[in-house]
mmCIF file of C-alpha atoms in Angstrom:
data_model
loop_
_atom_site.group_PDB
_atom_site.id
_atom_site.type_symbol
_atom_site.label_atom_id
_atom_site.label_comp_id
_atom_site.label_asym_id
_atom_site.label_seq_id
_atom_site.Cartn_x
_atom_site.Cartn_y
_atom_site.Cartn_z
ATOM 1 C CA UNK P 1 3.585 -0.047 6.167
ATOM 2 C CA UNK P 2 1.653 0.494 9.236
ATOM 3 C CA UNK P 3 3.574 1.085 12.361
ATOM 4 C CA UNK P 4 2.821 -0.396 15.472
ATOM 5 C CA UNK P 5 4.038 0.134 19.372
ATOM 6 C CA UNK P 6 3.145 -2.152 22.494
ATOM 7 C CA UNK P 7 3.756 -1.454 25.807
ATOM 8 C CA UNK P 8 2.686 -2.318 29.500
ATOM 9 C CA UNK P 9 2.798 -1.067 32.929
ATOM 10 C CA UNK P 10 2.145 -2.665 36.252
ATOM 11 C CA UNK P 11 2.376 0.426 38.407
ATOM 12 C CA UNK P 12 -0.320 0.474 40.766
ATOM 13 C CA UNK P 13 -1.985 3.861 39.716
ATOM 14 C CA UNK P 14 -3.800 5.082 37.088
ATOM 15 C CA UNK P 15 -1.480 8.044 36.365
ATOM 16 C CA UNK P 16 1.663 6.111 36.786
ATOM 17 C CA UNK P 17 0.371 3.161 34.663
ATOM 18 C CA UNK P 18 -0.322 5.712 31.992
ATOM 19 C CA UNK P 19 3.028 7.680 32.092
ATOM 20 C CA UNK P 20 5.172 4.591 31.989
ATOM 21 C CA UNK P 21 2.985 3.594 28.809
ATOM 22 C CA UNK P 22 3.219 6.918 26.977
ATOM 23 C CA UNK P 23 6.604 6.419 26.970
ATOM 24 C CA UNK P 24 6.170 3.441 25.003
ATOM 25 C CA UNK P 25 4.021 4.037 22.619
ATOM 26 C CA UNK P 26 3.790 6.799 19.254
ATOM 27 C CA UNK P 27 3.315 10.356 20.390
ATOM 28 C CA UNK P 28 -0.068 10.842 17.874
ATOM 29 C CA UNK P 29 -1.004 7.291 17.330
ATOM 30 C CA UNK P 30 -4.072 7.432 14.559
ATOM 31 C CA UNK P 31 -5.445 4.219 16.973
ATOM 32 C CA UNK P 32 -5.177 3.411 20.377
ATOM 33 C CA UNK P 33 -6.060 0.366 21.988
ATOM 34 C CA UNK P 34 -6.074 -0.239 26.062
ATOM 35 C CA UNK P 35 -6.348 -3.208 28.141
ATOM 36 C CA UNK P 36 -6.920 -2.738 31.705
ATOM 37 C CA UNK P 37 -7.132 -5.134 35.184
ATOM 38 C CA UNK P 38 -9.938 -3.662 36.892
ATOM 39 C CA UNK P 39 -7.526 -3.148 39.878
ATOM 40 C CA UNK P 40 -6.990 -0.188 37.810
ATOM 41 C CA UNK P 41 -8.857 2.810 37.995
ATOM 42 C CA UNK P 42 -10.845 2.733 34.492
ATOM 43 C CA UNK P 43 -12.368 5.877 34.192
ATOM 44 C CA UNK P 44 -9.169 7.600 35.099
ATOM 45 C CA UNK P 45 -7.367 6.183 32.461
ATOM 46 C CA UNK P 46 -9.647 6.942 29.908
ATOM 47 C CA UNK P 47 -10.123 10.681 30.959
ATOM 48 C CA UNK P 48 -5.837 10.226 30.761
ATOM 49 C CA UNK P 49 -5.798 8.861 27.452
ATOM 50 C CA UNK P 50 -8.036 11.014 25.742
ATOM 51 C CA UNK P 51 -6.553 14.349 27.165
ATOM 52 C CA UNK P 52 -3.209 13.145 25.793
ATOM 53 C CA UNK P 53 -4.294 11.950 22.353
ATOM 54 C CA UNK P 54 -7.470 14.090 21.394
ATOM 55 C CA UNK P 55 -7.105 13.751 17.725
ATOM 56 C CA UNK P 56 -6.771 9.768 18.066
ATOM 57 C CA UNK P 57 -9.384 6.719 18.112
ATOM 58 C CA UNK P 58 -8.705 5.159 21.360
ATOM 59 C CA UNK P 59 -10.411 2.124 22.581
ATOM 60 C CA UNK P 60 -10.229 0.497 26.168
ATOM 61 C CA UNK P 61 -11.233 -2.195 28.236
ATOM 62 C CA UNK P 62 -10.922 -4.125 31.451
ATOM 63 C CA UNK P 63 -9.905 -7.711 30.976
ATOM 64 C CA UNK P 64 -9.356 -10.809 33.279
ATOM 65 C CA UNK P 65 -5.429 -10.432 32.413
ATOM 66 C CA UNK P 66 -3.304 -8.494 29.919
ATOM 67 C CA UNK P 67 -0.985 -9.317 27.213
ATOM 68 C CA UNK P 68 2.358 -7.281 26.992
ATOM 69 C CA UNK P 69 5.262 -7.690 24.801
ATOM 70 C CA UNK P 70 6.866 -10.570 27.021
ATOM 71 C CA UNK P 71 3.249 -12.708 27.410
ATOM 72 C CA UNK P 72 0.179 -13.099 29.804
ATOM 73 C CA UNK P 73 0.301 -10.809 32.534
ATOM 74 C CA UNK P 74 -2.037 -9.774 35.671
ATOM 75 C CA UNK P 75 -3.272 -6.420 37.638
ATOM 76 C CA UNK P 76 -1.710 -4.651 34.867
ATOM 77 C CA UNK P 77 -2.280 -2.648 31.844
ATOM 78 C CA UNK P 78 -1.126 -3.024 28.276
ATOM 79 C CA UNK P 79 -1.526 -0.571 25.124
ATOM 80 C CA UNK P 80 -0.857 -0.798 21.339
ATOM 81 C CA UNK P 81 -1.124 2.145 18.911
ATOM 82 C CA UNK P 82 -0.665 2.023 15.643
ATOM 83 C CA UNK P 83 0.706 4.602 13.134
ATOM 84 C CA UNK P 84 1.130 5.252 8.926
ATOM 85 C CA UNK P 85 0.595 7.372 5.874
ATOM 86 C CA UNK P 86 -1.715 4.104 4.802
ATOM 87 C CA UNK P 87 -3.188 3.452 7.595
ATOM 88 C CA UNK P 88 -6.686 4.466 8.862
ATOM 89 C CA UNK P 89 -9.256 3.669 11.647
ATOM 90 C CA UNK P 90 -12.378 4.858 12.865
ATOM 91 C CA UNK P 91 -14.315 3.546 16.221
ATOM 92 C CA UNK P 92 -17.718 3.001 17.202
ATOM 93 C CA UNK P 93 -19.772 2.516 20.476
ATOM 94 C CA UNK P 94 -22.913 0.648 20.239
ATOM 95 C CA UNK P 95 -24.330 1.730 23.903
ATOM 96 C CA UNK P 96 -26.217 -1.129 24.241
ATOM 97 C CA UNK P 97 -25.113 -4.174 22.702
ATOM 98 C CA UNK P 98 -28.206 -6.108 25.190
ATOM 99 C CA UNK P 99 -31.136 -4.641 23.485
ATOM 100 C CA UNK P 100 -30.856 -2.219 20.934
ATOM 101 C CA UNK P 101 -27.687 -3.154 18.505
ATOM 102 C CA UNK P 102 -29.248 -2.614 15.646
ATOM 103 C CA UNK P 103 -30.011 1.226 16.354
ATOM 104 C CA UNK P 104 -26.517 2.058 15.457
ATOM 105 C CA UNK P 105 -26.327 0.291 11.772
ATOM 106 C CA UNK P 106 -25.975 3.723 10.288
ATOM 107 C CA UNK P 107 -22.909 4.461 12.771
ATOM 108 C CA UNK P 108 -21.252 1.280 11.417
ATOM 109 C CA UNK P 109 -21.655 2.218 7.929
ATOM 110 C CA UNK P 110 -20.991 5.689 8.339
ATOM 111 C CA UNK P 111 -17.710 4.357 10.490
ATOM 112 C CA UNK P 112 -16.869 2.418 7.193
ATOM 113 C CA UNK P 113 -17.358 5.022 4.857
ATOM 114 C CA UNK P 114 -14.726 7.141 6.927
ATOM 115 C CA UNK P 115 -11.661 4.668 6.380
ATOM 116 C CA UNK P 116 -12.615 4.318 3.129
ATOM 117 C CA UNK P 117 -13.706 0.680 3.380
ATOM 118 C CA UNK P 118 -16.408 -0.363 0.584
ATOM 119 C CA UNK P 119 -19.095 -2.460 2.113
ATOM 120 C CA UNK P 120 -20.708 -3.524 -1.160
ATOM 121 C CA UNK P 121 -17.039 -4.914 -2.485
ATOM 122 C CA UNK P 122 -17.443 -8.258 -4.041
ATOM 123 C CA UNK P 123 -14.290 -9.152 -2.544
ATOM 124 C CA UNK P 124 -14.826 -7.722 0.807
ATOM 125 C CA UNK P 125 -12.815 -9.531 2.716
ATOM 126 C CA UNK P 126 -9.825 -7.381 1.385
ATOM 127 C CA UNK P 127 -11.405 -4.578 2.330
ATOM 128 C CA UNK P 128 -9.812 -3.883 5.255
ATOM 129 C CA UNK P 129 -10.890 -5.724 9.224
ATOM 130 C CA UNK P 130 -12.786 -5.082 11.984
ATOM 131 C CA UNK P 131 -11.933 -5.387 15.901
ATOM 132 C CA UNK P 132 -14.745 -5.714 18.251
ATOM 133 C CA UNK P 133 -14.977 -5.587 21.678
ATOM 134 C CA UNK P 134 -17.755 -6.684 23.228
ATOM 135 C CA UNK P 135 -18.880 -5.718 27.175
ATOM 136 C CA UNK P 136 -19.234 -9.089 29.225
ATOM 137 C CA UNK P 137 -21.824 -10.409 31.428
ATOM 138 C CA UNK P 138 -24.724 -9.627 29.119
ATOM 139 C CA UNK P 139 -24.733 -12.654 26.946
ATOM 140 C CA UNK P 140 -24.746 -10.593 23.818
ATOM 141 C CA UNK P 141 -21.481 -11.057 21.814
ATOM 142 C CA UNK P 142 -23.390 -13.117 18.938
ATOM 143 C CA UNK P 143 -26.188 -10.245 18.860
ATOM 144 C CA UNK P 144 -23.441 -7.945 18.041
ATOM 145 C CA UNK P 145 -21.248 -9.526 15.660
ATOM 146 C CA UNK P 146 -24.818 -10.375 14.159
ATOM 147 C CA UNK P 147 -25.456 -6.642 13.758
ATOM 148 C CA UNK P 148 -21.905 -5.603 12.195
ATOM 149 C CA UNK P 149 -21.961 -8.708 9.661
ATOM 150 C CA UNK P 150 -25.170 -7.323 8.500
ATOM 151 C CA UNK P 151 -23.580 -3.961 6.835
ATOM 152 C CA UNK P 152 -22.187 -5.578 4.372
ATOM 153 C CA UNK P 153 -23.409 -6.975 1.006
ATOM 154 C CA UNK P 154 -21.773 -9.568 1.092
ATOM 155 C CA UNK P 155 -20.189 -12.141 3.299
ATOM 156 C CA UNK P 156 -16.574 -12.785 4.387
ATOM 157 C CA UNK P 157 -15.330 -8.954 6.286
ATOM 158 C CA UNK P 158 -12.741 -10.271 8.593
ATOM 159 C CA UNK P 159 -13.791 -9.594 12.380
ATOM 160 C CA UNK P 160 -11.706 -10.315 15.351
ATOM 161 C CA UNK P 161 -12.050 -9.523 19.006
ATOM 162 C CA UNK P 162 -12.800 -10.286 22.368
ATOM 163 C CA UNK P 163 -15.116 -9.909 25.343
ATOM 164 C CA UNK P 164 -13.909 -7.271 28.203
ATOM 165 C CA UNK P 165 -13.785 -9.390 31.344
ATOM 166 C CA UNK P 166 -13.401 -8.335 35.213
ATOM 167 C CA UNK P 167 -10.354 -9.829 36.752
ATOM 168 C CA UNK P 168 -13.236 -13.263 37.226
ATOM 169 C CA UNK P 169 -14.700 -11.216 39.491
ATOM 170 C CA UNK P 170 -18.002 -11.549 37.447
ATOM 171 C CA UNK P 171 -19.810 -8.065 38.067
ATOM 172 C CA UNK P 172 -19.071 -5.996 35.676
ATOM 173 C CA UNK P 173 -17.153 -5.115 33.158
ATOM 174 C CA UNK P 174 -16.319 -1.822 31.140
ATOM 175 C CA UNK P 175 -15.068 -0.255 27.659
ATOM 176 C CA UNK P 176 -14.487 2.632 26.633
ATOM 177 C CA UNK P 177 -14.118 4.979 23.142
ATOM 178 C CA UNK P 178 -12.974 8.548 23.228
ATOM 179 C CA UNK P 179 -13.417 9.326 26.866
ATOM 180 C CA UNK P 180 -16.574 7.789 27.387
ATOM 181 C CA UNK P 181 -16.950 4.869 29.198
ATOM 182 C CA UNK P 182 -20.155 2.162 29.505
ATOM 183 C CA UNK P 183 -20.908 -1.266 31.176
ATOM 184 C CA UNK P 184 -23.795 -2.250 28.644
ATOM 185 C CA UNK P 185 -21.738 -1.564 25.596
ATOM 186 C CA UNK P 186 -19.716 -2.680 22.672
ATOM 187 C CA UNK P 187 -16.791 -1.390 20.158
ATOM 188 C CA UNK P 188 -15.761 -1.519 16.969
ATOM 189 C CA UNK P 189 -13.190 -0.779 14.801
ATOM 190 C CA UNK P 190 -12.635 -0.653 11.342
ATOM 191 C CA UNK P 191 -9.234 -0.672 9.913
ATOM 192 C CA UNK P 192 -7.894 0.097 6.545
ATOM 193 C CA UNK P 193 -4.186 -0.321 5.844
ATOM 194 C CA UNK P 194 -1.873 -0.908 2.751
ATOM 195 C CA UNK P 195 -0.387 -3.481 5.196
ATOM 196 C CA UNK P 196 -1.004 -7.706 4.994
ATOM 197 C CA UNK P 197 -2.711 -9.391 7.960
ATOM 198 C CA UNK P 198 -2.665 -13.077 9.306
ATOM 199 C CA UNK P 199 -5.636 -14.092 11.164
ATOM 200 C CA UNK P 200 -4.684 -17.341 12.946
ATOM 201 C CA UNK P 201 -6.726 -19.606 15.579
ATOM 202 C CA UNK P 202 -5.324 -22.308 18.340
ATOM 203 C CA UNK P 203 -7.101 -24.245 20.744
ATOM 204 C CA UNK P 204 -4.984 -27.073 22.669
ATOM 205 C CA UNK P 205 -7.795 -29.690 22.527
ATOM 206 C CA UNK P 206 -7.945 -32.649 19.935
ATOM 207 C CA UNK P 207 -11.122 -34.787 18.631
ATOM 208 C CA UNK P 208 -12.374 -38.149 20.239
ATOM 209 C CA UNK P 209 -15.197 -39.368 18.292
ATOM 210 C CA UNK P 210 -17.615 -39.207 20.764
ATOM 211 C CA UNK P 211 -20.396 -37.136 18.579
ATOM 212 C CA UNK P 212 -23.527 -35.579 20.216
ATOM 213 C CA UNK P 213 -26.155 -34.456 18.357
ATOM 214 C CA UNK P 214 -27.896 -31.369 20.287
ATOM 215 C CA UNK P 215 -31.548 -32.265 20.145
ATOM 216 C CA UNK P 216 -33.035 -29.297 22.397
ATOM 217 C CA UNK P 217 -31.650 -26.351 23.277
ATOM 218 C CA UNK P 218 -32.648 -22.349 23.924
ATOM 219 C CA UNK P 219 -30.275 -20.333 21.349
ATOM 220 C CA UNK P 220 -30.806 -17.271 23.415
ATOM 221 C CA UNK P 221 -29.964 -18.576 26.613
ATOM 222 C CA UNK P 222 -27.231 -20.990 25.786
ATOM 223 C CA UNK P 223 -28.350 -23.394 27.429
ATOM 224 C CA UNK P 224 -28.724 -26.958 26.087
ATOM 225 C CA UNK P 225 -31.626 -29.423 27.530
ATOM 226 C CA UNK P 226 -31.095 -32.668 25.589
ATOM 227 C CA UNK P 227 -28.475 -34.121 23.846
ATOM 228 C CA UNK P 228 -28.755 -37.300 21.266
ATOM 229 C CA UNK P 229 -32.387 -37.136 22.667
ATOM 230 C CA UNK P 230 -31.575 -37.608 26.747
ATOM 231 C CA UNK P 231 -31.174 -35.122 29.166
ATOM 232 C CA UNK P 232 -27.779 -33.030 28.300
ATOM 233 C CA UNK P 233 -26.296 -33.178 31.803
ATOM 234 C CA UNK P 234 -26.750 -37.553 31.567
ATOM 235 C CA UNK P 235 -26.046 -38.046 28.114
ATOM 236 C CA UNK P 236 -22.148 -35.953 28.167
ATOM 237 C CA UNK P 237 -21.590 -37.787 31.478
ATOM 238 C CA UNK P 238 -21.888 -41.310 30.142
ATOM 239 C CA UNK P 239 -20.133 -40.342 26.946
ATOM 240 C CA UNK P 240 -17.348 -39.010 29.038
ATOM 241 C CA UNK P 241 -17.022 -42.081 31.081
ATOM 242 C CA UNK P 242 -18.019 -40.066 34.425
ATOM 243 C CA UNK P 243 -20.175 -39.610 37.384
ATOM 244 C CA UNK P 244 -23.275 -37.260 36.078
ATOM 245 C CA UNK P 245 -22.692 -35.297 39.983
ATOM 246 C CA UNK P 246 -18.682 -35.069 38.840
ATOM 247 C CA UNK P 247 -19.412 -33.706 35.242
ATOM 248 C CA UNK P 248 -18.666 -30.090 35.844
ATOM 249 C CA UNK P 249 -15.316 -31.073 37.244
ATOM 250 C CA UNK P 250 -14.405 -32.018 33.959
ATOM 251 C CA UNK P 251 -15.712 -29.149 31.612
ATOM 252 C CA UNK P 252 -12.649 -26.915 31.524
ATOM 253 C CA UNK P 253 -10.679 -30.115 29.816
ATOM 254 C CA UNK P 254 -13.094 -31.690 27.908
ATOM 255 C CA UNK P 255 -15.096 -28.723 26.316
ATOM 256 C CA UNK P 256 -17.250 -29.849 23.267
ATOM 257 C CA UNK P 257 -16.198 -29.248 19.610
ATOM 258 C CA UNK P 258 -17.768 -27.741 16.458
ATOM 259 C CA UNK P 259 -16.560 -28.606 13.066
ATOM 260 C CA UNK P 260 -16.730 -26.063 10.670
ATOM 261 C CA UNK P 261 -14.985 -26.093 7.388
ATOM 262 C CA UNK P 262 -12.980 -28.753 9.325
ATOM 263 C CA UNK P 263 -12.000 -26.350 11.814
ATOM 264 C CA UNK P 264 -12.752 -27.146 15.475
ATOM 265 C CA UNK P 265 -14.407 -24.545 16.979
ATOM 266 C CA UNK P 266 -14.673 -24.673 20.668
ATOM 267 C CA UNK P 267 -17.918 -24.566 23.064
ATOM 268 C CA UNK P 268 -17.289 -24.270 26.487
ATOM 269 C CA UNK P 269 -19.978 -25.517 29.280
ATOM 270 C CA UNK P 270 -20.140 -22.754 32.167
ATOM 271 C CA UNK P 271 -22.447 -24.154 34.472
ATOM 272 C CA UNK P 272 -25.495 -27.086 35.372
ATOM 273 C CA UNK P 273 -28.730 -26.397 36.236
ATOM 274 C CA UNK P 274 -30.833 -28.271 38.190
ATOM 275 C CA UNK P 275 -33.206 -29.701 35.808
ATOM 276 C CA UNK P 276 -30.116 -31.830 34.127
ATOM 277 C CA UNK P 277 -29.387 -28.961 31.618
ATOM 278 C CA UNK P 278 -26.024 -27.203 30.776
ATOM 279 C CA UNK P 279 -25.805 -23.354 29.993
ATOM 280 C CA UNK P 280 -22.664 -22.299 27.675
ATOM 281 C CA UNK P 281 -20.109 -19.441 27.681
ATOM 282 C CA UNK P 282 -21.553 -19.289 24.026
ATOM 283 C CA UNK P 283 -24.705 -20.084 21.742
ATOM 284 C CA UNK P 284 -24.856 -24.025 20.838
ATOM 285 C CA UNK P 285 -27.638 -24.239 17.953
ATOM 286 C CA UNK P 286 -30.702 -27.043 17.664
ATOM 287 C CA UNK P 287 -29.587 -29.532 15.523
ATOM 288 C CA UNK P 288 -26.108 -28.808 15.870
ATOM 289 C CA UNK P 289 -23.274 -32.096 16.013
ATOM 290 C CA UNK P 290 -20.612 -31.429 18.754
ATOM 291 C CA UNK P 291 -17.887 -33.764 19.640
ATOM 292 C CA UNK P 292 -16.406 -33.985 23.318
ATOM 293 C CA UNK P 293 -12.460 -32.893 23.015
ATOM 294 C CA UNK P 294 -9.586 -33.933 24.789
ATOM 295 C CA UNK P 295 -6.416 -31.748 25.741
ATOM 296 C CA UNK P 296 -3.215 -31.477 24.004
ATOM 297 C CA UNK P 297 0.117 -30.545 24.900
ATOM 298 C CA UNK P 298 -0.131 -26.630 25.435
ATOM 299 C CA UNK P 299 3.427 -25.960 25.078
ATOM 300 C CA UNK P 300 4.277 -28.073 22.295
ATOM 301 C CA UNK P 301 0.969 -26.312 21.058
ATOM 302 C CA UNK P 302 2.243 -23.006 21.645
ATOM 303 C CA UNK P 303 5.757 -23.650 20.058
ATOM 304 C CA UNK P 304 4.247 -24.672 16.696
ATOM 305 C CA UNK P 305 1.640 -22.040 16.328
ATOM 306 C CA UNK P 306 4.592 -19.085 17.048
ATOM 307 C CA UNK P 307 6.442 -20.760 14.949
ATOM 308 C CA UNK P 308 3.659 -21.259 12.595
ATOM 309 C CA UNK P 309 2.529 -17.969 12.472
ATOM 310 C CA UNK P 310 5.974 -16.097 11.837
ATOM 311 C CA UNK P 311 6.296 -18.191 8.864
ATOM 312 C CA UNK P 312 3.831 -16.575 6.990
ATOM 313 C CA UNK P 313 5.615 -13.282 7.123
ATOM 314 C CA UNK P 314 8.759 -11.939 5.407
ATOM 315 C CA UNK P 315 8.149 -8.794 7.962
ATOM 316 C CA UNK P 316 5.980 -9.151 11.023
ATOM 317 C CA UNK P 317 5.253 -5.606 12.199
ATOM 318 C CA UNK P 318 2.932 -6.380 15.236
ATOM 319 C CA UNK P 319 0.481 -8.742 16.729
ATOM 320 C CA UNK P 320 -2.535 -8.230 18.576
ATOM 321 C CA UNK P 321 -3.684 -11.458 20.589
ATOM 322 C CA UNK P 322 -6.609 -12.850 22.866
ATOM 323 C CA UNK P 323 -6.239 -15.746 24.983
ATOM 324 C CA UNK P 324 -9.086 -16.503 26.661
ATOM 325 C CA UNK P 325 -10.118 -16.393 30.749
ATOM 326 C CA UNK P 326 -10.237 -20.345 31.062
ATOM 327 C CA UNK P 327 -6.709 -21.435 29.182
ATOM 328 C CA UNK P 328 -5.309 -18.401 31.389
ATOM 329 C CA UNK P 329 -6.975 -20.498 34.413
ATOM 330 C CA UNK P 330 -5.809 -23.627 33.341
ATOM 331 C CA UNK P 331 -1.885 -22.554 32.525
ATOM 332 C CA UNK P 332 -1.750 -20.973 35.850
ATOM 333 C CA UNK P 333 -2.919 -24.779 37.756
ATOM 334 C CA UNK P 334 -0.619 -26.279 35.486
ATOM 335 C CA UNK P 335 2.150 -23.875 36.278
ATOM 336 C CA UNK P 336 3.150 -22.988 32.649
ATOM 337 C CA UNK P 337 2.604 -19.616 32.017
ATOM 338 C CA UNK P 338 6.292 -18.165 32.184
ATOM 339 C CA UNK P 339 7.072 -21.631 29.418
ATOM 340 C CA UNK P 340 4.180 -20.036 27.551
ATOM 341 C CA UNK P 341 5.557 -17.042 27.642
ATOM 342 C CA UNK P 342 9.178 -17.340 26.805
ATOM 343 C CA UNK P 343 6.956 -18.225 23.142
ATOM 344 C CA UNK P 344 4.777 -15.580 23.133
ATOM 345 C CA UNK P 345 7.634 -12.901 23.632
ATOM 346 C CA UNK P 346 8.974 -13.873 20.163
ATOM 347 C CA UNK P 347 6.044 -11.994 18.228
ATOM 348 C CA UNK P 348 7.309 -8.380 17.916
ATOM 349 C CA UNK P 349 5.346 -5.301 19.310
ATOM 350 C CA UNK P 350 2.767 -7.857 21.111
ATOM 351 C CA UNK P 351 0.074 -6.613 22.662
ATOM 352 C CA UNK P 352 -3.917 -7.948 24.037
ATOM 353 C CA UNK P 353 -5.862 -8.991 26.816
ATOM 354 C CA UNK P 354 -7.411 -12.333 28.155
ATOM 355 C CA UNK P 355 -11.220 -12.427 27.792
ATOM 356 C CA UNK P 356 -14.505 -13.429 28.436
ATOM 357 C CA UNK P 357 -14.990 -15.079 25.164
ATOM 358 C CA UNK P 358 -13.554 -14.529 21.705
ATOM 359 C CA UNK P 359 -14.894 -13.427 18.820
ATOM 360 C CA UNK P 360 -14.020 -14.720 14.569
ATOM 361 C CA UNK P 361 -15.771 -12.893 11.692
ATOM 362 C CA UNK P 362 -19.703 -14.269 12.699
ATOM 363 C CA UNK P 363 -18.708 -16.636 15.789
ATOM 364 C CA UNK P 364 -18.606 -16.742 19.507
ATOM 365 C CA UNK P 365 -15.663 -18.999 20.687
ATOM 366 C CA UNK P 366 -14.175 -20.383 24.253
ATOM 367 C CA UNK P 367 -11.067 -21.548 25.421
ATOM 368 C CA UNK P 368 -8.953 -20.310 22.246
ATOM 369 C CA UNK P 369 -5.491 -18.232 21.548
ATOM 370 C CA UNK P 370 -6.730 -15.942 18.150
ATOM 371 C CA UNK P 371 -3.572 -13.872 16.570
ATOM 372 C CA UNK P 372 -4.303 -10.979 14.274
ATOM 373 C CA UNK P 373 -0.491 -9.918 12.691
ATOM 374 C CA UNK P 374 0.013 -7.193 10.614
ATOM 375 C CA UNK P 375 2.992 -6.728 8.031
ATOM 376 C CA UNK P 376 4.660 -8.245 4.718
ATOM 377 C CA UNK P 377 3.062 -12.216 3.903
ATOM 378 C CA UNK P 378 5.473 -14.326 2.599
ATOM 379 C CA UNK P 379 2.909 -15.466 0.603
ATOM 380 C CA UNK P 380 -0.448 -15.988 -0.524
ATOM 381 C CA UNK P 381 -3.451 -13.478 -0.390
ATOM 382 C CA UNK P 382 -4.703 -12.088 2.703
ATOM 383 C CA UNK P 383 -6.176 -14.119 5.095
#
C-alpha cells in the first residue's frame, strides 16, 4: 500500500516553514508535492526542497490558500509525500503551457513509460492517474489537459489537478519541479500504485431550470457574446430576475451549469465587458446548453460528501484535495470556514491547495471541492 504523510507550517520564513514540514513528512519520499502562499519565498523553498530530497520528484506551487491536515488555511504552506515498494511517480514540466504544449508530447510519454504506465491499454483508466498543475493567469489549462489526453490511445486516463493561484493578487503565479521554477508553465505527474483511488467531485449549487442555449461565443477567449440568441450580459439578467447593471453582483452564487453524463459541471462568469458580453474563468463552447444554478447548504454539503467519500473505503490512506479560490471567498463572507473544517479534518493525511480553477480528466471547472483518496475500496472497481 502506498504510504502517504501531510503536513503544514505557517512560520513566516522559508527555512522555518520547511524545517517544521520535514519533520512531518517521510525522510526519502519517492513524490513530493508543495503548496505555497506567495507570502512565502518560492524560490527558496524549492532550492530547500530539492537539496533535501535529490533523489525525489517534487512538485510545488503557490496557491490562493492551502489545505493542511485540519482544513483550508492561509499565508501558509502545506506538503504531502508519498512512499511504497508499489508505488511510482515521475514529473514533467511543460515550460510553456501558453504556446508551445505540444513540444513536450515525447516528455509525457517518455514520463509514462518510466512508471510503467501503458498508454495504449484498452482499459487505461486502470492504468494508473495523472496530477496536473497548471500555472494561472494564462488562460491555458484546457490547452494542456488537451495535450496530455492526447498520449493516450484511448480515452478515459484519470487526470486531476488544479491551477497555481497568487494569494488573488492576480500577477503571477509560479510552479516548480526539481528545483526549477517557471511562471509560464505546467506539471504533471503520473502515478502508478498497487493502491485503489476515489476520485470524487462537489459543488454546493443545485439546478433551476432556467436553460440557456450559448449561441455565440469565442472558445479561446472564454468569453460568451449571445445567449438563446440576445446579447449574453441581457439575456442571464432577465433569466435571473435582475438588473442587467447588478448582474455581476450575482455571479459568484448563481454560476451557470453544464450537464454532462448528468453531472453538473460548473462555469463560473469572471467578468463583463462593455459590449454586453461575459468572459469565463473557463471555456463555454458554441452550441453548448447551460443552466443558471442556485446555492445549497455548504455545510450540510460538506458533511455528506466526507461522509460520502469515507464510505467507499475499508482503509483510507490519504487524500489530496482542491477547493477552489471563489468557494474559499465565499466561506470566508459567510463565516464558515472553521464549520467546514471541523469536516475536512476527518480525512486522514489531508493535504492541497485552493486554486485558480480545477481540473477532471479533459475539463476545466470553477467553484468545486475535487477529492482524489488513495487506499483499500470497499468496493467496486476503481474510479
Amino acid at each position: 500500500m502506498v504510504q502517504i504523510k501531510s503536513a503544514y507550517s505557517s512560520k513566516k520564513t522559508a527555512l522555518e516553514a520547511f524545517r517544521e514540514l520535514k519533520s512531518g513528512i517521510h525522510s526519502e519520499p519517492k513524490l513530493l508535492l508543495f503548496f505555497a502562499s506567495t507570502t512565502q519565498n518560492f524560490e527558496e523553498l524549492t532550492g530547500l526542497f530539492h537539496e533535501s530530497f535529490p533523489h525525489s520528484e517534487i512538485l510545488g506551487l503557490t496557491t490562493v490558500g492551502e489545505i493542511g491536515p485540519n482544513g483550508i488555511t492561509e499565508h501558509g504552506v502545506s506538503a504531502m509525500s508519498f512512499n511504497g515498494s508499489n508505488f511510482s511517480a515521475k514529473g514533467v514540466m511543460i515550460k510553456d503551457i501558453i504556446k508551445y504544449p505540444i513540444f513536450y508530447r515525447d516528455h509525457l510519454i517518455q514520463g509514462l513509460s518510466e512508471v510503467g504506465i501503458d498508454r495504449n491499454s484498452r482499459n487505461i483508466e486502470t492504468e494508473g492517474i495523472g496530477l496536473v498543475f497548471p500555472n494561472g493567469l494564462v488562460g491555458a489549462e484546457e490547452k494542456m489537459l488537451s495535450v496530455v489526453n492526447s498520449v493516450f490511445k484511448q480515452e478515459g486516463f484519470p487526470l486531476f489537478g488544479g491551477t497555481a493561484g497568487d494569494d488573488e493578487k492576480f500577477l503571477e503565479t509560479m510552479v516548480s519541479y526539481n528545483g526549477e521554477t517557471s511562471n509560464t508553465a505546467g506539471l504533471v505527474a503520473f502515478i502508478k500504485t498497487d493502491d485503489e483511488f476515489v476520485i470524487l467531485k462537489e459543488n454546493i449549487f443545485k439546478t433551476t431550470g432556467k436553460e440557456m442555449k450559448i449561441t455565440k461565443s469565442d472558445t479561446e477567449s472564454r468569453t460568451v457574446y449571445e445567449m438563446n440568441g440576445k446579447r449574453a450580459t441581457s439575456e442571464y439578467a432577465r433569466l435571473l430576475g435582475v438588473p442587467e447593471n447588478q448582474l455581476s453582483k450575482h455571479f459568484m452564487s448563481n454560476p451557470l451549469g453544464r450537464a454532462v453524463n448528468e453531472e453538473i459541471y460548473i462555469a463560473s462568469p469572471f467578468q463583463t465587458q462593455p459590449d454586453g458580453s461575459i468572459q469565463f474563468y473557463c471555456q463555454i463552447f458554441q452550441d453548448s446548453v447551460v443552466e443558471i444554478l442556485e446555492p445549497k447548504n455548504p455545510v450540510e454539503t460538506l458533511k455528506s460528501t466526507v461522509a460520502d467519500f469515507k464510505e467507499e473505503f475499508s482503509q483510507l490512506d490519504g487524500v489530496l484535495g482542491i477547493n477552489c479560490i471563489l468557494r474559499k471567498l465565499q466561506f470566508k463572507s459567510q463565516g464558515i470556514v472553521a464549520t467546514l473544517n471541523k469536516e475536512l479534518e476527518k480525512l486522514p493525511h489531508l493535504g492541497g491547495f485552493c486554486s485558480y480553477g480545477e481540473q477532471l480528466n479533459n475539463m476545466q471547472l470553477n467553484q468545486t471541492l475535487i477529492l482524489l483518496g488513495f487506499g483499500k475500496r470497499k468496493r467496486g472497481d476503481r474510479k
